[in-house]
Amino acid sequence: MSTHRRHLTRRRVLGASAIGVAATGAAVAGGTGLLSSASAAAFGHRDDGRNYVIDTGASLVFKVSKSTGDITSLAYKGKEYEGYGGKHSHVESGLGASTVTIKQVGPTILVKVAHGAITQWYAARSGQNNVYAWTNKADASFTATRYLVRLKPGMFPNDGSDSWIEASDTIIEAGDVWKRGDGTTHSKHYSGKRVIDYDHVGFTTGSVGLYLVRSRHEKASGGPFYRSLLRHSNDLGAGLYEILHYNQAQTEPQRFGLQGPYVLAFTDGGTPSPSLFHDRLDTSWVDGLGITGWVGAAGRGKVAGVGLKGMDARYPYTVGFANADAQYWAKAAAGTGGFSCKGMLPGTYTLTVYKGELAVHTASVKVTAGGTTSLNSLTVTGDPSKASAIWRLGDWDGTPGEFKNADLMTYAHPSDARAAKWTGNVTIGGGGEAASFPAYMWKDVNDGILIHFKLTKAQAASAHTLRVGVTDAFLNGRPRVTVNDWVSAVPSAPAQPNTRSLTTGSYRGNNHSFTFNVPNSAWQTDTSQYNVLKLEIVSGSTGTAYLSPGTSFDCMDLLT
């Protein structure tokens, strides 16, 4: 007997009144009105001609289009939340014509949406106000991979930097960065969080919450510190994102395969239950569903490390694992540096230890299904802060965090009224040097920043190495230095993302250190006088203002 016929038989047993209530509720679900509260009384699914209507048996009834696989309705406690601008919730901007099927396996209803290289899955569990989702992408025929939940305007409050008013705000960049009359800037890019920093993103009214609980991102790209779209809202509607691969500010090739589950969860206003978070979620019920590419707990392994030696106690440490097929990470314990990463796909991984966001040690580790790979203490060997320096501006941690405007730049445009002036000549030894030095430099905005410093007679008698660390670059922007009358050669451009980054909330690229060997003939012979170091941006590309060639700084130092 087919799943649909079994469902009809079950509902006949429930009685005609239950069937009538469910049918009435479904008729209202596609509109903006209220549903009968009884419509969520029976777990099951039915076909309304255009959609599969899935009743979770709790307070959520949702619809999946039979032709496109879009979620076309999210009705929670009788109120419709889904859709805006004539569009619905879907992979990318919608897959279009797809093959959509549904089945029930015990207390789980599973929908499969097949479209070319992408297969999308949705699952409902009896008695839960959640939609579980997976995305399986086989190749690069779709450039990016995201799931976008579209919500009606005005359903939830949001006055954050990822909220704008299309009716009155002004577009200042690329059609997706807006400026308000008070000079503050707003964009869907300005959510300000790295992947490692969040488990869920959403909205709440105080009595109703709607959240997207992220997946583990094991087949996403960019590593633990990647920043991307999380949510947006404006006068036309709102959106929640699960970004599985995005090209903007991307540092890694795309990975392919099954990603998920990620969970769309309704609550009574509070944040989602931690039991839905990827590191705590019980997925044993998924094993028998037949989801292509699914690997259960028995097919995965674990890495456990005793600790890290040579840590800097001022910084958090993260241990990352990556190969062409998957990525993972684990936070190292303060003090000992102990770490554990479970649920990993079998394979050989590059293990990278990060001080802050700076890679300071690498190794290789093999993971086997059902096994635990135990590692002795690892000694950090690549921390540039351990080199003795005459002076150091900032510190080596892979971020521009010590510098002026750095914190603001993860959720605002550089032209934002809240930003301090991007100029910032500094004098070493004057106090507050890092806080006065700009986090970013552009050829068309604040080129030619000066650093003043003195040397002793002994120091001035020797050549020294100047290091300039950067975290990212736009349009191959990179520093050339002048020390008094000595001018360095133009350094080669390191590999960096080829999209916007510095103006879209991300300083994260490929950390790189430029090394300049400054001869002793460059220094002031009068040691009572300041040496003047000038930084200029060079590039073979051109642009204007904040879209001119630029870079973001990590640290600068002059070694002894």
Coordinates of C-alpha atoms in Angstrom, one line a residue:
M1 CA 0.0 0.0 0.0
S2 CA 1.4 3.5 -0.9
T3 CA 2.3 5.9 1.8
H4 CA -0.5 8.3 0.8
R5 CA -3.1 5.4 1.0
R6 CA -1.8 4.3 4.4
H7 CA -2.2 7.9 5.5
L8 CA -5.7 8.1 4.2
T9 CA -6.6 4.8 6.0
R10 CA -5.2 6.2 9.2
R11 CA -7.3 9.3 9.0
R12 CA -10.5 7.4 8.3
V13 CA -9.9 5.6 11.6
L14 CA -9.5 9.0 13.2
G15 CA -12.9 10.0 11.9
A16 CA -14.5 12.4 9.5
S17 CA -14.3 15.3 11.8
A18 CA -10.4 15.1 11.9
I19 CA -10.3 15.0 8.1
G20 CA -12.5 18.0 7.9
V21 CA -10.4 20.1 10.3
A22 CA -7.2 19.2 8.5
A23 CA -8.7 20.1 5.1
T24 CA -10.0 23.4 6.3
G25 CA -6.7 24.3 7.9
A26 CA -4.8 23.5 4.7
A27 CA -7.1 25.7 2.6
V28 CA -6.1 28.7 4.8
A29 CA -2.4 27.8 5.1
G30 CA -1.5 29.3 1.7
G31 CA -3.0 32.7 2.6
T32 CA -2.3 35.3 5.3
G33 CA -5.2 34.4 7.6
L34 CA -5.3 32.2 10.7
L35 CA -5.6 28.5 10.7
S36 CA -7.9 26.5 13.0
S37 CA -5.8 25.5 16.0
A38 CA -7.0 21.9 15.5
S39 CA -5.2 21.7 12.2
A40 CA -2.0 20.6 13.9
A41 CA -3.8 17.7 15.7
A42 CA -2.7 14.8 13.5
F43 CA 0.8 13.9 12.3
G44 CA 0.7 13.1 8.6
H45 CA 0.8 14.4 5.1
R46 CA -1.6 14.9 2.2
D47 CA -1.6 16.2 -1.4
D48 CA -3.6 19.4 -2.0
G49 CA -2.9 19.3 -5.8
R50 CA 0.0 21.7 -5.8
N51 CA 1.8 20.9 -2.6
Y52 CA 2.5 18.2 -0.1
V53 CA 0.9 19.5 3.1
I54 CA 2.8 18.2 6.2
D55 CA 1.3 18.3 9.6
T56 CA 3.9 17.8 12.3
G57 CA 1.4 16.9 14.9
A58 CA 2.6 19.8 17.0
S59 CA 1.9 23.5 16.1
L60 CA 3.6 23.6 12.7
V61 CA 2.0 22.8 9.3
F62 CA 4.2 23.4 6.3
K63 CA 3.8 22.9 2.5
V64 CA 6.3 21.8 -0.1
S65 CA 5.6 22.5 -3.8
K66 CA 5.2 19.3 -5.8
S67 CA 6.7 21.0 -8.9
T68 CA 9.7 23.0 -7.5
G69 CA 10.4 21.7 -4.0
D70 CA 10.1 25.2 -2.5
I71 CA 8.6 25.4 0.9
T72 CA 5.5 27.5 0.1
S73 CA 3.9 27.7 3.6
L74 CA 5.1 27.8 7.2
A75 CA 2.0 28.0 9.4
Y76 CA 2.8 28.0 13.2
K77 CA 0.0 28.1 15.7
G78 CA -2.3 29.1 12.9
K79 CA -0.3 32.0 11.6
E80 CA 1.4 32.1 8.2
Y81 CA 5.1 33.2 8.2
E82 CA 6.4 32.1 4.8
G83 CA 7.1 34.0 1.6
Y84 CA 7.7 37.5 0.3
G85 CA 7.9 39.2 -3.1
G86 CA 6.2 36.4 -4.8
K87 CA 9.1 34.0 -3.8
H88 CA 9.3 31.1 -1.4
S89 CA 11.9 29.3 0.7
H90 CA 14.4 27.3 -1.3
V91 CA 17.9 26.3 -2.4
E92 CA 19.7 29.2 -4.1
S93 CA 17.0 31.4 -5.7
G94 CA 14.8 28.4 -6.4
L95 CA 15.6 25.2 -8.3
G96 CA 12.7 25.4 -10.7
A97 CA 11.1 22.4 -12.2
S98 CA 12.1 19.4 -10.0
T99 CA 11.0 15.8 -9.2
V100 CA 9.4 15.9 -5.8
T101 CA 8.4 12.8 -3.8
I102 CA 7.2 12.1 -0.3
K103 CA 7.2 9.1 2.0
Q104 CA 6.6 8.3 5.7
V105 CA 9.0 6.1 7.7
G106 CA 7.5 5.6 11.2
P107 CA 7.5 8.9 13.0
T108 CA 9.3 10.7 10.1
I109 CA 7.9 12.2 6.9
L110 CA 10.6 12.7 4.3
V111 CA 10.4 14.8 1.1
K112 CA 13.0 14.4 -1.7
V113 CA 13.5 17.2 -4.3
A114 CA 15.7 16.2 -7.3
H115 CA 17.0 18.8 -9.7
G116 CA 20.1 18.1 -11.8
A117 CA 23.2 18.1 -9.6
I118 CA 21.2 19.1 -6.4
T119 CA 19.0 16.9 -4.3
Q120 CA 17.2 18.6 -1.4
W121 CA 15.6 16.7 1.4
Y122 CA 13.1 17.8 4.1
A123 CA 12.0 15.8 7.1
A124 CA 9.4 16.3 9.8
R125 CA 9.3 14.4 13.1
S126 CA 6.1 13.7 14.8
G127 CA 5.4 16.2 17.6
Q128 CA 8.2 18.6 16.7
N129 CA 7.9 22.2 15.4
N130 CA 11.0 21.7 13.2
V131 CA 11.8 21.2 9.6
Y132 CA 15.1 19.2 9.1
A133 CA 16.9 19.8 5.8
W134 CA 19.8 18.4 3.8
T135 CA 21.4 19.6 0.6
N136 CA 23.4 17.3 -1.7
K137 CA 25.3 19.0 -4.4
A138 CA 27.3 16.9 -6.9
D139 CA 29.2 19.4 -8.9
A140 CA 29.8 23.1 -9.7
S141 CA 26.8 23.6 -12.0
F142 CA 25.4 25.8 -9.2
T143 CA 28.0 28.4 -8.4
A144 CA 27.0 28.8 -4.7
T145 CA 25.0 26.7 -2.3
R146 CA 22.7 28.3 0.2
Y147 CA 19.3 27.7 1.6
L148 CA 17.1 30.8 2.0
V149 CA 14.1 30.9 4.3
R150 CA 11.9 33.8 3.1
L151 CA 9.5 35.4 5.6
K152 CA 6.7 37.9 5.3
P153 CA 7.5 41.5 6.2
G154 CA 6.7 42.8 9.7
M155 CA 6.6 39.3 11.3
F156 CA 9.6 39.9 13.5
P157 CA 11.4 43.0 14.8
N158 CA 15.0 43.7 13.6
D159 CA 16.9 46.9 13.7
G160 CA 20.3 45.4 13.4
S161 CA 22.9 46.2 10.7
D162 CA 21.5 43.4 8.6
S163 CA 18.2 45.3 8.4
W164 CA 17.5 48.2 5.9
I165 CA 14.6 50.2 4.6
E166 CA 14.4 50.1 0.8
A167 CA 11.8 52.9 0.8
S168 CA 14.2 55.4 2.3
D169 CA 17.8 54.1 2.6
T170 CA 20.2 54.8 -0.2
I171 CA 22.3 52.2 -2.1
I172 CA 26.0 53.0 -1.9
E173 CA 27.6 49.9 -3.2
A174 CA 26.8 47.0 -5.6
G175 CA 23.0 47.1 -5.0
D176 CA 23.3 45.4 -1.6
V177 CA 24.9 48.0 0.8
W178 CA 22.6 50.8 2.1
K179 CA 23.1 54.0 4.0
R180 CA 20.6 55.6 6.3
G181 CA 20.0 59.3 6.8
D182 CA 22.0 59.1 10.1
G183 CA 25.0 57.8 8.2
T184 CA 24.8 54.2 9.5
T185 CA 25.2 51.5 6.9
H186 CA 23.2 48.3 6.5
S187 CA 23.5 45.1 4.4
K188 CA 22.7 41.5 4.5
H189 CA 26.4 41.0 4.7
Y190 CA 26.7 42.8 8.1
S191 CA 25.9 40.0 10.6
G192 CA 29.4 40.1 12.1
K193 CA 29.9 36.5 13.1
R194 CA 32.3 33.8 12.1
V195 CA 31.0 30.2 11.6
I196 CA 32.7 29.0 14.8
D197 CA 30.8 31.7 16.8
Y198 CA 27.2 30.7 16.2
D199 CA 24.9 27.6 16.2
H200 CA 21.7 29.3 15.2
V201 CA 20.4 32.6 13.7
G202 CA 16.9 33.9 13.7
F203 CA 14.2 36.3 15.0
T204 CA 11.9 36.5 17.9
T205 CA 8.9 38.5 19.0
G206 CA 9.3 37.4 22.6
S207 CA 6.4 34.9 22.2
V208 CA 7.3 33.3 18.9
G209 CA 10.8 32.6 17.7
L210 CA 11.9 31.3 14.2
Y211 CA 15.5 30.1 13.9
L212 CA 17.7 28.4 11.5
V213 CA 20.1 26.0 13.3
R214 CA 23.2 25.6 11.2
S215 CA 24.6 22.3 10.0
R216 CA 28.1 21.2 10.9
H217 CA 29.4 22.7 7.6
E218 CA 31.6 19.7 7.1
K219 CA 31.3 20.1 3.3
A220 CA 31.2 23.8 3.3
S221 CA 34.3 26.0 2.6
G222 CA 36.2 28.7 4.3
G223 CA 37.1 27.1 7.6
P224 CA 36.0 28.1 11.2
F225 CA 36.5 31.8 10.8
Y226 CA 34.6 32.3 7.6
R227 CA 31.9 35.1 7.6
S228 CA 28.9 35.1 5.3
L229 CA 25.2 35.9 5.1
L230 CA 23.2 34.9 8.2
R231 CA 19.9 36.9 7.9
H232 CA 18.4 40.1 6.6
S233 CA 15.2 42.1 6.9
N234 CA 13.7 45.1 5.2
D235 CA 10.3 46.6 4.5
L236 CA 9.7 43.9 1.8
G237 CA 10.4 40.8 3.9
A238 CA 13.0 38.9 5.9
G239 CA 15.4 36.0 5.3
L240 CA 17.4 33.4 7.2
Y241 CA 20.4 31.8 5.5
E242 CA 22.2 28.5 5.7
I243 CA 25.3 29.2 3.6
L244 CA 26.9 25.9 2.4
H245 CA 29.2 27.4 -0.2
Y246 CA 29.6 31.1 -1.1
N247 CA 32.2 32.6 -3.4
Q248 CA 32.4 36.0 -1.7
A249 CA 35.6 36.3 0.4
Q250 CA 36.2 32.6 -0.1
T251 CA 39.6 31.1 0.6
E252 CA 39.0 27.5 -0.4
P253 CA 37.8 25.4 -3.3
Q254 CA 34.2 24.2 -3.2
R255 CA 33.4 20.8 -1.6
F256 CA 30.7 18.6 -2.8
G257 CA 28.4 16.0 -1.2
L258 CA 25.6 15.9 1.4
Q259 CA 25.4 18.8 3.9
G260 CA 23.1 18.7 6.9
P261 CA 20.9 18.4 8.7
Y262 CA 20.2 22.1 9.3
V263 CA 17.0 22.8 11.1
L264 CA 14.3 25.4 10.8
A265 CA 12.9 25.6 14.3
F266 CA 9.9 27.4 15.7
T267 CA 9.9 28.2 19.4
D268 CA 7.7 30.0 22.0
G269 CA 10.1 32.9 21.8
G270 CA 13.3 31.6 23.2
T271 CA 16.3 30.3 21.4
P272 CA 16.3 26.7 20.0
S273 CA 16.9 23.8 22.3
P274 CA 20.7 22.9 22.4
S275 CA 19.6 19.4 21.5
L276 CA 19.2 20.7 17.9
F277 CA 22.8 22.0 17.7
H278 CA 25.0 20.0 15.3
D279 CA 27.3 18.8 18.1
R280 CA 24.5 17.4 20.2
L281 CA 21.8 16.4 17.7
D282 CA 20.8 12.8 17.8
T283 CA 20.7 11.7 14.2
S284 CA 20.3 8.0 14.7
W285 CA 16.8 8.3 13.3
V286 CA 18.2 9.4 9.9
D287 CA 20.1 6.2 9.3
G288 CA 17.2 4.3 7.8
L289 CA 15.7 7.0 5.7
G290 CA 17.7 6.4 2.5
I291 CA 19.2 9.9 2.2
T292 CA 21.8 9.7 -0.5
G293 CA 25.3 10.5 0.9
W294 CA 24.3 10.1 4.5
V295 CA 27.0 8.7 6.8
G296 CA 25.8 7.7 10.3
A297 CA 27.8 7.7 13.5
A298 CA 29.1 4.2 12.9
G299 CA 30.9 5.3 9.7
R300 CA 32.7 8.2 11.4
G301 CA 35.8 8.6 13.6
K302 CA 37.3 10.9 16.2
V303 CA 40.6 12.8 16.9
A304 CA 41.6 13.5 20.5
G305 CA 44.6 15.6 21.4
V306 CA 46.3 15.7 24.8
G307 CA 47.2 19.3 24.4
L308 CA 49.3 22.1 22.9
K309 CA 52.7 23.3 24.0
G310 CA 53.9 26.8 23.4
M311 CA 50.6 28.6 23.6
D312 CA 50.2 32.3 24.2
A313 CA 47.8 32.5 27.2
R314 CA 46.3 35.8 25.8
Y315 CA 44.7 34.0 22.9
P316 CA 42.1 31.3 22.2
Y317 CA 43.4 28.4 20.1
T318 CA 41.5 26.4 17.5
V319 CA 42.4 23.1 15.9
G320 CA 41.2 22.8 12.3
F321 CA 41.0 19.7 10.1
A322 CA 40.6 19.9 6.3
N323 CA 41.0 17.9 3.1
A324 CA 39.3 18.1 -0.3
D325 CA 36.2 16.4 1.0
A326 CA 35.5 17.8 4.4
Q327 CA 36.4 20.3 7.1
Y328 CA 36.1 20.3 10.9
W329 CA 37.4 22.2 13.9
A330 CA 37.5 22.1 17.7
K331 CA 38.3 24.7 20.3
A332 CA 41.4 23.9 22.4
A333 CA 41.0 24.1 26.1
A334 CA 42.6 27.1 27.8
G335 CA 45.7 26.3 29.7
T336 CA 46.3 22.7 28.4
G337 CA 45.3 23.0 24.8
G338 CA 43.4 19.7 24.9
F339 CA 41.0 19.2 22.1
S340 CA 38.6 16.6 20.7
C341 CA 36.8 16.4 17.4
K342 CA 34.2 13.7 16.8
G343 CA 31.9 12.6 14.0
M344 CA 34.6 13.0 11.3
L345 CA 34.4 11.3 7.9
P346 CA 37.3 8.8 7.4
G347 CA 40.3 10.2 5.6
T348 CA 43.6 11.9 5.9
Y349 CA 43.4 15.6 7.0
T350 CA 45.8 18.5 7.4
L351 CA 45.6 19.5 11.0
T352 CA 46.1 23.3 11.6
V353 CA 46.6 24.9 14.9
Y354 CA 45.3 28.5 15.0
K355 CA 46.4 31.2 17.5
G356 CA 43.4 33.5 17.2
E357 CA 43.0 33.2 13.4
L358 CA 46.6 32.7 12.5
A359 CA 47.9 29.3 11.5
V360 CA 50.9 28.6 13.7
H361 CA 51.3 24.8 13.3
T362 CA 50.4 22.1 10.9
A363 CA 50.5 18.3 10.9
S364 CA 48.8 15.4 9.2
V365 CA 46.2 13.1 10.9
K366 CA 44.3 10.0 9.7
V367 CA 40.7 9.3 10.7
T368 CA 39.2 5.8 10.5
A369 CA 35.5 4.8 10.8
G370 CA 34.6 3.8 14.3
G371 CA 38.1 4.7 15.6
T372 CA 39.8 7.3 17.8
T373 CA 43.1 8.8 16.6
S374 CA 44.9 9.9 19.8
L375 CA 47.6 12.5 19.5
N376 CA 50.4 13.4 21.9
S377 CA 51.0 17.0 22.8
L378 CA 51.7 19.2 19.8
T379 CA 54.3 21.9 20.1
V380 CA 53.4 25.2 18.4
T381 CA 56.3 25.9 16.0
G382 CA 55.2 28.8 13.8
D383 CA 54.2 31.7 16.0
P384 CA 55.8 34.9 14.5
S385 CA 55.3 36.7 17.8
K386 CA 58.1 34.7 19.4
A387 CA 60.7 36.5 17.3
S388 CA 62.5 39.3 19.1
A389 CA 61.5 42.8 17.8
I390 CA 62.7 46.3 18.2
W391 CA 59.1 47.4 17.9
R392 CA 55.8 45.7 17.1
L393 CA 52.6 47.3 16.0
G394 CA 49.7 45.1 16.9
D395 CA 50.3 41.4 17.4
W396 CA 50.4 38.3 15.2
D397 CA 46.9 36.7 15.6
G398 CA 45.6 36.6 12.1
T399 CA 43.2 39.5 12.6
P400 CA 43.3 43.3 12.5
G401 CA 41.5 43.3 15.9
E402 CA 44.0 45.7 17.7
F403 CA 43.7 48.4 15.0
K404 CA 41.3 51.3 14.5
N405 CA 37.8 50.5 13.2
A406 CA 38.4 46.7 13.1
D407 CA 35.5 45.7 15.3
L408 CA 33.0 47.9 13.4
M409 CA 34.1 46.5 10.0
T410 CA 32.4 43.1 10.6
Y411 CA 29.0 44.8 10.6
A412 CA 29.4 48.1 8.7
H413 CA 30.7 49.7 5.6
P414 CA 34.0 51.7 5.9
S415 CA 32.1 54.9 5.0
D416 CA 29.8 54.4 8.1
A417 CA 29.4 57.5 10.2
R418 CA 30.5 55.6 13.3
A419 CA 33.9 54.9 11.8
A420 CA 36.9 57.0 13.0
K421 CA 38.9 58.7 10.3
W422 CA 40.9 56.2 8.2
T423 CA 44.0 58.4 8.5
G424 CA 46.4 57.4 11.3
N425 CA 50.1 58.2 11.3
V426 CA 51.6 56.8 14.5
T427 CA 54.8 57.3 16.6
I428 CA 56.2 54.2 18.2
G429 CA 56.5 54.7 21.9
G430 CA 53.9 57.4 22.0
G431 CA 51.2 55.1 23.5
G432 CA 48.1 53.7 22.0
E433 CA 49.8 53.2 18.6
A434 CA 47.8 50.2 17.5
A435 CA 44.4 51.7 18.4
S436 CA 45.4 54.8 16.3
F437 CA 46.5 52.8 13.3
P438 CA 43.8 52.0 10.7
A439 CA 42.8 48.4 10.3
Y440 CA 42.5 48.8 6.5
M441 CA 44.3 50.8 3.9
W442 CA 43.1 51.6 0.4
K443 CA 45.0 53.3 -2.5
D444 CA 42.3 55.8 -3.0
V445 CA 41.4 56.5 0.6
N446 CA 44.3 56.6 3.1
D447 CA 47.4 55.7 1.2
G448 CA 50.8 56.8 2.5
I449 CA 50.4 56.2 6.3
L450 CA 53.5 57.0 8.2
I451 CA 55.1 55.2 11.2
H452 CA 57.7 57.2 13.1
F453 CA 60.3 55.4 15.3
K454 CA 63.8 55.9 16.7
L455 CA 66.7 53.5 16.8
T456 CA 69.7 53.3 19.1
K457 CA 73.2 53.7 17.7
A458 CA 73.8 50.0 17.7
Q459 CA 70.4 49.3 16.0
A460 CA 71.0 51.9 13.4
A461 CA 74.4 50.3 12.5
S462 CA 72.7 47.0 11.4
A463 CA 70.3 45.9 8.7
H464 CA 66.9 44.7 9.9
T465 CA 64.0 42.7 8.7
L466 CA 60.6 44.5 8.5
R467 CA 57.6 42.3 8.5
V468 CA 54.1 43.5 7.4
G469 CA 51.4 40.9 8.0
V470 CA 48.0 41.2 6.2
T471 CA 44.8 39.2 6.5
D472 CA 43.3 39.9 3.1
A473 CA 43.6 42.1 0.1
F474 CA 41.2 43.6 -2.5
L475 CA 42.2 43.9 -6.2
N476 CA 45.7 42.6 -5.3
G477 CA 46.4 45.6 -3.0
R478 CA 49.7 45.1 -1.2
P479 CA 52.2 47.2 0.7
R480 CA 55.3 48.8 -0.6
V481 CA 57.5 50.5 2.0
T482 CA 59.7 53.5 2.0
V483 CA 62.1 54.0 5.0
N484 CA 63.4 57.5 4.9
D485 CA 65.0 57.6 1.4
W486 CA 65.1 53.9 0.9
V487 CA 62.3 52.4 -1.3
S488 CA 61.5 48.7 -1.3
A489 CA 60.8 46.6 -4.4
V490 CA 57.2 45.9 -5.2
P491 CA 56.3 42.6 -3.6
S492 CA 54.4 39.9 -5.5
A493 CA 50.7 39.6 -4.8
P494 CA 49.8 36.6 -2.7
A495 CA 46.7 34.5 -3.5
Q496 CA 43.6 36.2 -2.0
P497 CA 39.9 36.0 -2.6
N498 CA 38.9 37.8 -5.8
T499 CA 35.7 39.3 -4.6
R500 CA 34.6 42.1 -2.3
S501 CA 35.5 41.5 1.3
L502 CA 36.7 44.7 3.1
T503 CA 33.4 46.4 2.4
T504 CA 31.2 43.4 3.1
G505 CA 32.0 42.6 6.7
S506 CA 35.0 40.4 6.2
Y507 CA 38.8 40.9 6.7
R508 CA 39.4 37.2 6.4
G509 CA 41.5 36.1 3.5
N510 CA 44.8 34.2 3.3
N511 CA 47.1 35.5 6.1
H512 CA 50.4 36.5 4.6
S513 CA 53.6 38.1 5.8
F514 CA 55.6 40.4 3.6
T515 CA 59.3 40.5 4.5
F516 CA 61.4 43.6 3.6
N517 CA 65.2 43.4 4.2
V518 CA 66.1 47.0 5.1
P519 CA 69.8 47.8 4.9
N520 CA 71.6 49.8 7.5
S521 CA 72.1 52.6 5.0
A522 CA 68.4 53.3 5.2
W523 CA 68.4 54.5 8.8
Q524 CA 68.8 58.0 10.3
T525 CA 72.5 58.6 11.2
D526 CA 71.4 61.0 13.9
T527 CA 69.8 58.6 16.4
S528 CA 67.9 61.5 18.1
Q529 CA 65.9 61.8 14.9
Y530 CA 62.8 59.7 14.0
N531 CA 63.0 57.3 11.1
V532 CA 59.9 57.5 8.9
L533 CA 58.4 54.4 7.5
K534 CA 55.8 55.0 4.7
L535 CA 53.3 52.4 3.6
E536 CA 51.8 52.6 0.2
I537 CA 49.3 50.3 -1.6
V538 CA 50.4 49.0 -5.0
S539 CA 48.4 47.0 -7.5
G540 CA 48.1 46.3 -11.2
S541 CA 44.3 46.9 -10.8
T542 CA 42.3 50.1 -10.3
G543 CA 39.2 51.1 -8.5
T544 CA 37.8 54.1 -6.7
A545 CA 37.3 55.0 -3.0
Y546 CA 36.6 51.9 -0.8
L547 CA 36.6 49.7 -3.9
S548 CA 40.2 50.7 -4.9
P549 CA 43.0 48.2 -4.2
G550 CA 43.3 47.8 -0.4
T551 CA 44.5 45.5 2.3
S552 CA 43.8 44.7 6.0
F553 CA 46.6 44.4 8.5
D554 CA 47.5 41.8 11.1
C555 CA 50.8 43.1 12.5
M556 CA 53.9 45.0 11.7
D557 CA 57.3 44.6 13.3
L558 CA 61.0 45.4 13.0
L559 CA 63.1 42.5 14.0
T560 CA 66.3 42.8 16.0

